[in-house]
mmCIF file of C-alpha atoms in Angstrom:
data_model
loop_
_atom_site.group_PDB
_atom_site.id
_atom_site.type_symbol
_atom_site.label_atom_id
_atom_site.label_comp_id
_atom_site.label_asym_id
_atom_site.label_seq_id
_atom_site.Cartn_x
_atom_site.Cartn_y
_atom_site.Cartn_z
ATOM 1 C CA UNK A 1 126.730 -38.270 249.871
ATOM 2 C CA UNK A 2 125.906 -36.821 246.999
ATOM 3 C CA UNK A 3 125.341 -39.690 244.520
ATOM 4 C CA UNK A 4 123.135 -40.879 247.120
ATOM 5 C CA UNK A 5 121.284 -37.264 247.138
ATOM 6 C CA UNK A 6 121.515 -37.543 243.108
ATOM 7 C CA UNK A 7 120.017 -41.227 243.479
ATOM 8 C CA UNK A 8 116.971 -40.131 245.809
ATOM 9 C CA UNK A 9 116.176 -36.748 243.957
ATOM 10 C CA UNK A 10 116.010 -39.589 240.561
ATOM 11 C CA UNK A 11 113.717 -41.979 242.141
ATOM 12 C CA UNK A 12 111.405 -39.094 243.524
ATOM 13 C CA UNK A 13 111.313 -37.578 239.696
ATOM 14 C CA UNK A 14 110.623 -41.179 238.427
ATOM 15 C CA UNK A 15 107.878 -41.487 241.146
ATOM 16 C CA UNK A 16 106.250 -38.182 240.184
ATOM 17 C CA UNK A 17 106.311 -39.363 236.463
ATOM 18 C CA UNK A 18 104.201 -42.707 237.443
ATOM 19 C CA UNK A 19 102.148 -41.063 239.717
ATOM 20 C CA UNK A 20 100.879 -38.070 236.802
ATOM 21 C CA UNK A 21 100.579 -40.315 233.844
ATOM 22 C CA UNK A 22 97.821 -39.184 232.661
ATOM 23 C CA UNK A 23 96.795 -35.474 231.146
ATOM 24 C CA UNK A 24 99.063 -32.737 232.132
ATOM 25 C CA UNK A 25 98.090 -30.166 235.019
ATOM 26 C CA UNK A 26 97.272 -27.248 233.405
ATOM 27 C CA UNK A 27 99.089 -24.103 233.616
ATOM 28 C CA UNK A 28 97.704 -21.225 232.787
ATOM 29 C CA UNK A 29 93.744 -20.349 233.246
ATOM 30 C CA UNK A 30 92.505 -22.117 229.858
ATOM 31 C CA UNK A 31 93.926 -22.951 226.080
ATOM 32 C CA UNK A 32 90.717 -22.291 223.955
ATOM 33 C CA UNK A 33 91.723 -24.876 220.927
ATOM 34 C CA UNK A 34 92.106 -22.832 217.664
ATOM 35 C CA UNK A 35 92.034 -25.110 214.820
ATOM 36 C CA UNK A 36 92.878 -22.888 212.040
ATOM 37 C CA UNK A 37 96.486 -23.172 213.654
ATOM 38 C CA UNK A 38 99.122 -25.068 212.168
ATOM 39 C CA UNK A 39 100.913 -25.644 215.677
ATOM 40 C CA UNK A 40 100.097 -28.372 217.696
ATOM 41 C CA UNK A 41 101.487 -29.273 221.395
ATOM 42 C CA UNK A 42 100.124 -32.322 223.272
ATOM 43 C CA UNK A 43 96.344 -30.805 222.267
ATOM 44 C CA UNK A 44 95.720 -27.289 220.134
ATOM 45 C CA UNK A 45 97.240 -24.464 219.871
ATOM 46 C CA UNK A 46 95.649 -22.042 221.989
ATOM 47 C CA UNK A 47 93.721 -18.875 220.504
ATOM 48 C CA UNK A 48 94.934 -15.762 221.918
ATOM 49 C CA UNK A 49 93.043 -15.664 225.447
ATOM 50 C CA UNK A 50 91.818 -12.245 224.905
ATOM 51 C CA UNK A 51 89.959 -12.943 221.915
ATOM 52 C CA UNK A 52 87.996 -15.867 224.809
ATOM 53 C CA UNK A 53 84.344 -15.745 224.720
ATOM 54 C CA UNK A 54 81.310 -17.361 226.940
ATOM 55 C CA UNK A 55 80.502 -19.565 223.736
ATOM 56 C CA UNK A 56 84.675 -21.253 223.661
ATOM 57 C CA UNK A 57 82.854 -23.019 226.838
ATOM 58 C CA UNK A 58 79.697 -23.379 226.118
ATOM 59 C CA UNK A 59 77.529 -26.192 224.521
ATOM 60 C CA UNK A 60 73.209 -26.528 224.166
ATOM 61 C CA UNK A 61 71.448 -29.618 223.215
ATOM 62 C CA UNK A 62 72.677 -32.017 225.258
ATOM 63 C CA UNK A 63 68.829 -32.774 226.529
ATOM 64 C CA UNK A 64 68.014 -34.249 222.867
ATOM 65 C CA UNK A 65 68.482 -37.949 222.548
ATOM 66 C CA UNK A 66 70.785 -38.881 219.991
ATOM 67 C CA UNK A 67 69.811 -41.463 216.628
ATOM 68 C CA UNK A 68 69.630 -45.181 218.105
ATOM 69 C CA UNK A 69 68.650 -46.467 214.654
ATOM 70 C CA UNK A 70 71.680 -48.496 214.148
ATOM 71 C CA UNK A 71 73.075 -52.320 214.203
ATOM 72 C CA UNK A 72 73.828 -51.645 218.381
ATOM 73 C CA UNK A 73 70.563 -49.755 219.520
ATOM 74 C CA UNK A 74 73.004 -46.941 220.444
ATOM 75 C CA UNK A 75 74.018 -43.673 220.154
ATOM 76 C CA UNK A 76 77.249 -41.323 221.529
ATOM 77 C CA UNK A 77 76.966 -37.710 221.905
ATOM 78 C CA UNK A 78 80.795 -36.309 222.537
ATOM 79 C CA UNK A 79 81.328 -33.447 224.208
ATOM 80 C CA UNK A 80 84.914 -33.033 223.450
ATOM 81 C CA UNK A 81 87.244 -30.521 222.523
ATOM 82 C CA UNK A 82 85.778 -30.335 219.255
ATOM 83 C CA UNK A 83 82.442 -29.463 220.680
ATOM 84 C CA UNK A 84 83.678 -26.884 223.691
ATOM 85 C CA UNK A 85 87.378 -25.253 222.189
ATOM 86 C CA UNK A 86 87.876 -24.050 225.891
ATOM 87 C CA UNK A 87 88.408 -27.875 226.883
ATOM 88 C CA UNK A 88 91.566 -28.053 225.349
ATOM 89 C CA UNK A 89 94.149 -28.989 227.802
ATOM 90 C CA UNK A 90 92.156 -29.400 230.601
ATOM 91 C CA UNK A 91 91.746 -33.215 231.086
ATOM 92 C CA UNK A 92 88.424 -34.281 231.015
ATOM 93 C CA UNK A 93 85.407 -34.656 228.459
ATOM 94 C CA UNK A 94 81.793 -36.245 228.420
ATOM 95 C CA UNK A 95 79.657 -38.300 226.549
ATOM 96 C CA UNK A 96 75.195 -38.694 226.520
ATOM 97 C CA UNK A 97 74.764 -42.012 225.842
ATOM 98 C CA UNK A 98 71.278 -43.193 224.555
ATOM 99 C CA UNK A 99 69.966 -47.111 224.342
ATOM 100 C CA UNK A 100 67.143 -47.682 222.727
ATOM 101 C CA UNK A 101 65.666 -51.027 224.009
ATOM 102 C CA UNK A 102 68.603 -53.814 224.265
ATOM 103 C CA UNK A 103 70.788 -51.380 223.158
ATOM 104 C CA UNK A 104 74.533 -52.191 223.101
ATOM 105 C CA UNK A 105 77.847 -50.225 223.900
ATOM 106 C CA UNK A 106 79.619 -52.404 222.604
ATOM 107 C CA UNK A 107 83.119 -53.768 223.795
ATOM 108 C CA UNK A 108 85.905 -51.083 224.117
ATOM 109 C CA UNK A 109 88.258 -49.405 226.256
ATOM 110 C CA UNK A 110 89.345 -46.022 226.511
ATOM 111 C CA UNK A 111 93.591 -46.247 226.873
ATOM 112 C CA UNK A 112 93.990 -42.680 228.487
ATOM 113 C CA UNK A 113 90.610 -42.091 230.489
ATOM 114 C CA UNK A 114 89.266 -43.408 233.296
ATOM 115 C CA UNK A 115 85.509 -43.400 232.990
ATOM 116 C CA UNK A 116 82.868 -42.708 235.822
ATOM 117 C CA UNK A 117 79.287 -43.272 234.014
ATOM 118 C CA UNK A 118 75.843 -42.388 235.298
ATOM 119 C CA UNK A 119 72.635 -43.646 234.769
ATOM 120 C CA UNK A 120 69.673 -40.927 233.948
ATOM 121 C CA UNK A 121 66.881 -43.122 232.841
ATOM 122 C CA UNK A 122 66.460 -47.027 232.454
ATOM 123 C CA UNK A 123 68.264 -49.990 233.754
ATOM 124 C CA UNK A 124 71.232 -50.772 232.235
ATOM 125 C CA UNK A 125 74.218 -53.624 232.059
ATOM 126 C CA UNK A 126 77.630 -53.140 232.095
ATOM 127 C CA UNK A 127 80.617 -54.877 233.154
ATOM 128 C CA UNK A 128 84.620 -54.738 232.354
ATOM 129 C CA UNK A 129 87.579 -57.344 232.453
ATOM 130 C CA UNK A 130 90.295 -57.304 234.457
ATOM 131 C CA UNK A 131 93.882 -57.619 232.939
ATOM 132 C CA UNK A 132 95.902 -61.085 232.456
ATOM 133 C CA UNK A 133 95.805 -63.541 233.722
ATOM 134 C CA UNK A 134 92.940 -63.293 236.154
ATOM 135 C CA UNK A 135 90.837 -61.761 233.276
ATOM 136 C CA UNK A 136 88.238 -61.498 236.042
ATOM 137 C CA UNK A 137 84.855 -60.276 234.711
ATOM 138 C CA UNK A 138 82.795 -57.663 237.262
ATOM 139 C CA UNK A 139 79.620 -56.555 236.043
ATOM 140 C CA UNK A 140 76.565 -55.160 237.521
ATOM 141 C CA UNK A 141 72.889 -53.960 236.957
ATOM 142 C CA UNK A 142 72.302 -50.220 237.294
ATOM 143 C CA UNK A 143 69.199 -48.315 238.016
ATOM 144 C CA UNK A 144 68.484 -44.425 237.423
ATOM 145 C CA UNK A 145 70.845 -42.306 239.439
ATOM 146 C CA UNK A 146 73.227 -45.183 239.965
ATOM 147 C CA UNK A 147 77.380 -44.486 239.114
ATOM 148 C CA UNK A 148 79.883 -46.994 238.178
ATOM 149 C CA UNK A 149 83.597 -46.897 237.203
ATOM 150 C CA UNK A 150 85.472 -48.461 234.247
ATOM 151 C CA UNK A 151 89.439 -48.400 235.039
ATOM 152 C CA UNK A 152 91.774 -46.812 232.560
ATOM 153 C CA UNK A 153 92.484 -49.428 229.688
ATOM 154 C CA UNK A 154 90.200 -52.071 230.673
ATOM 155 C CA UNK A 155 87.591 -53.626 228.019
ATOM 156 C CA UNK A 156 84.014 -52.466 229.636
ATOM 157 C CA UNK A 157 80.141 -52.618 227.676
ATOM 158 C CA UNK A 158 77.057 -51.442 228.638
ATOM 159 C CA UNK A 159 73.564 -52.586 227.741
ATOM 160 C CA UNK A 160 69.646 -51.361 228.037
ATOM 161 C CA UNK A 161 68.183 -54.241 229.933
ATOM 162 C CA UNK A 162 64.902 -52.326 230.835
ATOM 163 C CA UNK A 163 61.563 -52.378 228.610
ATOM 164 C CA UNK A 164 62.057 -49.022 227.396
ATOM 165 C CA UNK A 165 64.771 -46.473 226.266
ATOM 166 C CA UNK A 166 67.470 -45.462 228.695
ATOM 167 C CA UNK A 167 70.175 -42.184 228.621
ATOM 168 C CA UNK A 168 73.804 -42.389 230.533
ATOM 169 C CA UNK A 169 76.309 -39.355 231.008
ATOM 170 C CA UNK A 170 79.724 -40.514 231.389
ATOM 171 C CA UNK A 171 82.867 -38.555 232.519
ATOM 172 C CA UNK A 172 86.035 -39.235 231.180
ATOM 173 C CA UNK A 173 89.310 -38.108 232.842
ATOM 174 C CA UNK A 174 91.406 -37.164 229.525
ATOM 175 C CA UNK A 175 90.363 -33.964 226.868
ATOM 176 C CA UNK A 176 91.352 -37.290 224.480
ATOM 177 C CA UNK A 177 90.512 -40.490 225.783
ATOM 178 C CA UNK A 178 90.384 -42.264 222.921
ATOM 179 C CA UNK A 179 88.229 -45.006 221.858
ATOM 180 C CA UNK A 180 88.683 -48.526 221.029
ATOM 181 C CA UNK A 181 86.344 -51.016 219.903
ATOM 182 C CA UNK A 182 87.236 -54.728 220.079
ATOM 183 C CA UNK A 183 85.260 -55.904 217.561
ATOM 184 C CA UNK A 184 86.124 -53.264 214.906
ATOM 185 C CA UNK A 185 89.605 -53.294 215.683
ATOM 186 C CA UNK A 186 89.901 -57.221 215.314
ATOM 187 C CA UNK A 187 87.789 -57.535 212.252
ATOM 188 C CA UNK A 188 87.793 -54.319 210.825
ATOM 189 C CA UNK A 189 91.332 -53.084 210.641
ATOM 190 C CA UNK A 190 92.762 -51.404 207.096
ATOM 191 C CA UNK A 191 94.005 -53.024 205.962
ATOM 192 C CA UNK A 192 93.072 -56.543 207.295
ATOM 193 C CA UNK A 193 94.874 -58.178 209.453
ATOM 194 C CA UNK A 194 96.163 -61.763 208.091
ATOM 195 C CA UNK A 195 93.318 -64.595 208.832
ATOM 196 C CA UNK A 196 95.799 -67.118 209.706
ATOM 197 C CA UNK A 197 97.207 -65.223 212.300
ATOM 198 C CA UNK A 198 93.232 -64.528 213.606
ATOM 199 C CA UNK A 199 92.050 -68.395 213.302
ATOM 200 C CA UNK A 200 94.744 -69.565 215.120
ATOM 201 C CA UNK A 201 94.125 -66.488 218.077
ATOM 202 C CA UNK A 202 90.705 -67.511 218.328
ATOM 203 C CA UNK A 203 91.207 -71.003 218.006
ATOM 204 C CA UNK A 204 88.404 -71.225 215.124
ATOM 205 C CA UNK A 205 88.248 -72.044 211.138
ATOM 206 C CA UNK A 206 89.358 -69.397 208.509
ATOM 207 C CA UNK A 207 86.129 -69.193 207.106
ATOM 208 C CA UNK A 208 84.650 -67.894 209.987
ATOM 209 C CA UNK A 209 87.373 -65.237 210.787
ATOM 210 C CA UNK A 210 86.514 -64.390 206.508
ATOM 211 C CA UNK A 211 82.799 -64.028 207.548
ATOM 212 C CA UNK A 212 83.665 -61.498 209.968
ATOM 213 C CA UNK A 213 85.931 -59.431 208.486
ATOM 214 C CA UNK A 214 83.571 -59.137 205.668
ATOM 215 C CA UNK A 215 80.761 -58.138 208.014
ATOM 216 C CA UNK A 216 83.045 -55.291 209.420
ATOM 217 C CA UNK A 217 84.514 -54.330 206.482
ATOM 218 C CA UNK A 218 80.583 -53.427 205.145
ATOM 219 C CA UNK A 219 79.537 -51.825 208.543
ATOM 220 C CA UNK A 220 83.172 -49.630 208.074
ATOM 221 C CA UNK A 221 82.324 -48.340 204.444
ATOM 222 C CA UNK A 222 78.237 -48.115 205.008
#
């Protein structure tokens, strides 16, 4: 009887463990992130909670667009822990995302954040891929005020597809979701990751996995 108890009260712990992986509940009121300490937990230390002030959760300027003169047509404007200290540990950050025409976001995925993104102004394209071995591609044309979803994990994009510029706000359930993009991390790694092994991933000649690592390797140090 009680091995079995012992056996139950296990499998209910290992539940619970699959069913909250993702940022830790909170608990206390707030951890304003003090970087000057030499301490770190999963997040910052926290500053000492009397010393909190309306500005550890505050942030202007989110209503200015951010510089789309790039390659991609794109810009990200964080709001992170780095931006808002009083973020720290509790599970969540944002992002303004600007396009100007044909703007890209380009391939990525986020491996501890779901996303939930919003469109403010323009039309935009976006889409993510399932995981193997359906690798089933969803995608869909949003207007302003629309909301879509990118899954934890999953490889997602999003484009400008309208005639003029267009702003998202996305919502990302982690204070450090993390950001990986497919292109960079394939062609762009330091140091490089062997061509062979690329050319015969891709199925294509070495000279063209060269090319693009090349590319990457100048976007990286520009």
């Amino acid at each position: 009887m009680v091995n079995h108890i012992i056996f139950v009260l296990s499998l209910l712990a290992f539940t619970c463990a699959l069913a909250f992986a993702s940022d830790p509940s909170p608990v206390q009121d707030f951890c304003i992130a003090d970087p000057a300490s030499s301490g770190r937990v999963n997040g910052f230390a926290c500053l000492d909670p009397k010393l909190a002030q309306a500005d550890h959760f505050f942030l202007s300027g989110l209503d200015k667009a951010g510089n789309t003169s790039n390659p991609l047509s794109s810009s990200v404007t964080p709001v992170t822990v780095a931006q808002i200290p009083g973020l720290n540990i509790l599970g969540i950050t944002l992002a303004r995302l600007d396009y100007a025409p044909w703007g890209l976001i380009p391939l990525h995925f986020h491996p501890r954040a779901t996303e939930v993104l919003t469109v403010l102004e323009g039309s935009l394209y976006v889409g993510f891929v399932t995981s193997n071995p359906n690798n089933q591609f969803i995608s869909k044309v949003l207007q302003k005020g629309d909301v879509f979803v990118f899954p934890v994990g999953l490889i997602h994009f999003q484009q400008n597809v309208g005639q003029g510029k267009a702003i998202s706000i996305s919502a990302l359930s982690s204070q450090n979701p993390g950001i990986i993009t497919v292109a960079n991390a394939v062609f762009g790694s330091k140091p490089s990751i062997a061509d062979d092994i690329l050319s015969k991933a891709f199925q294509v000649d070495k000279s063209l996995i060269d090319y693009l690592q090349a590319k990457f390797y100048l976007i990286r140090i520009q």
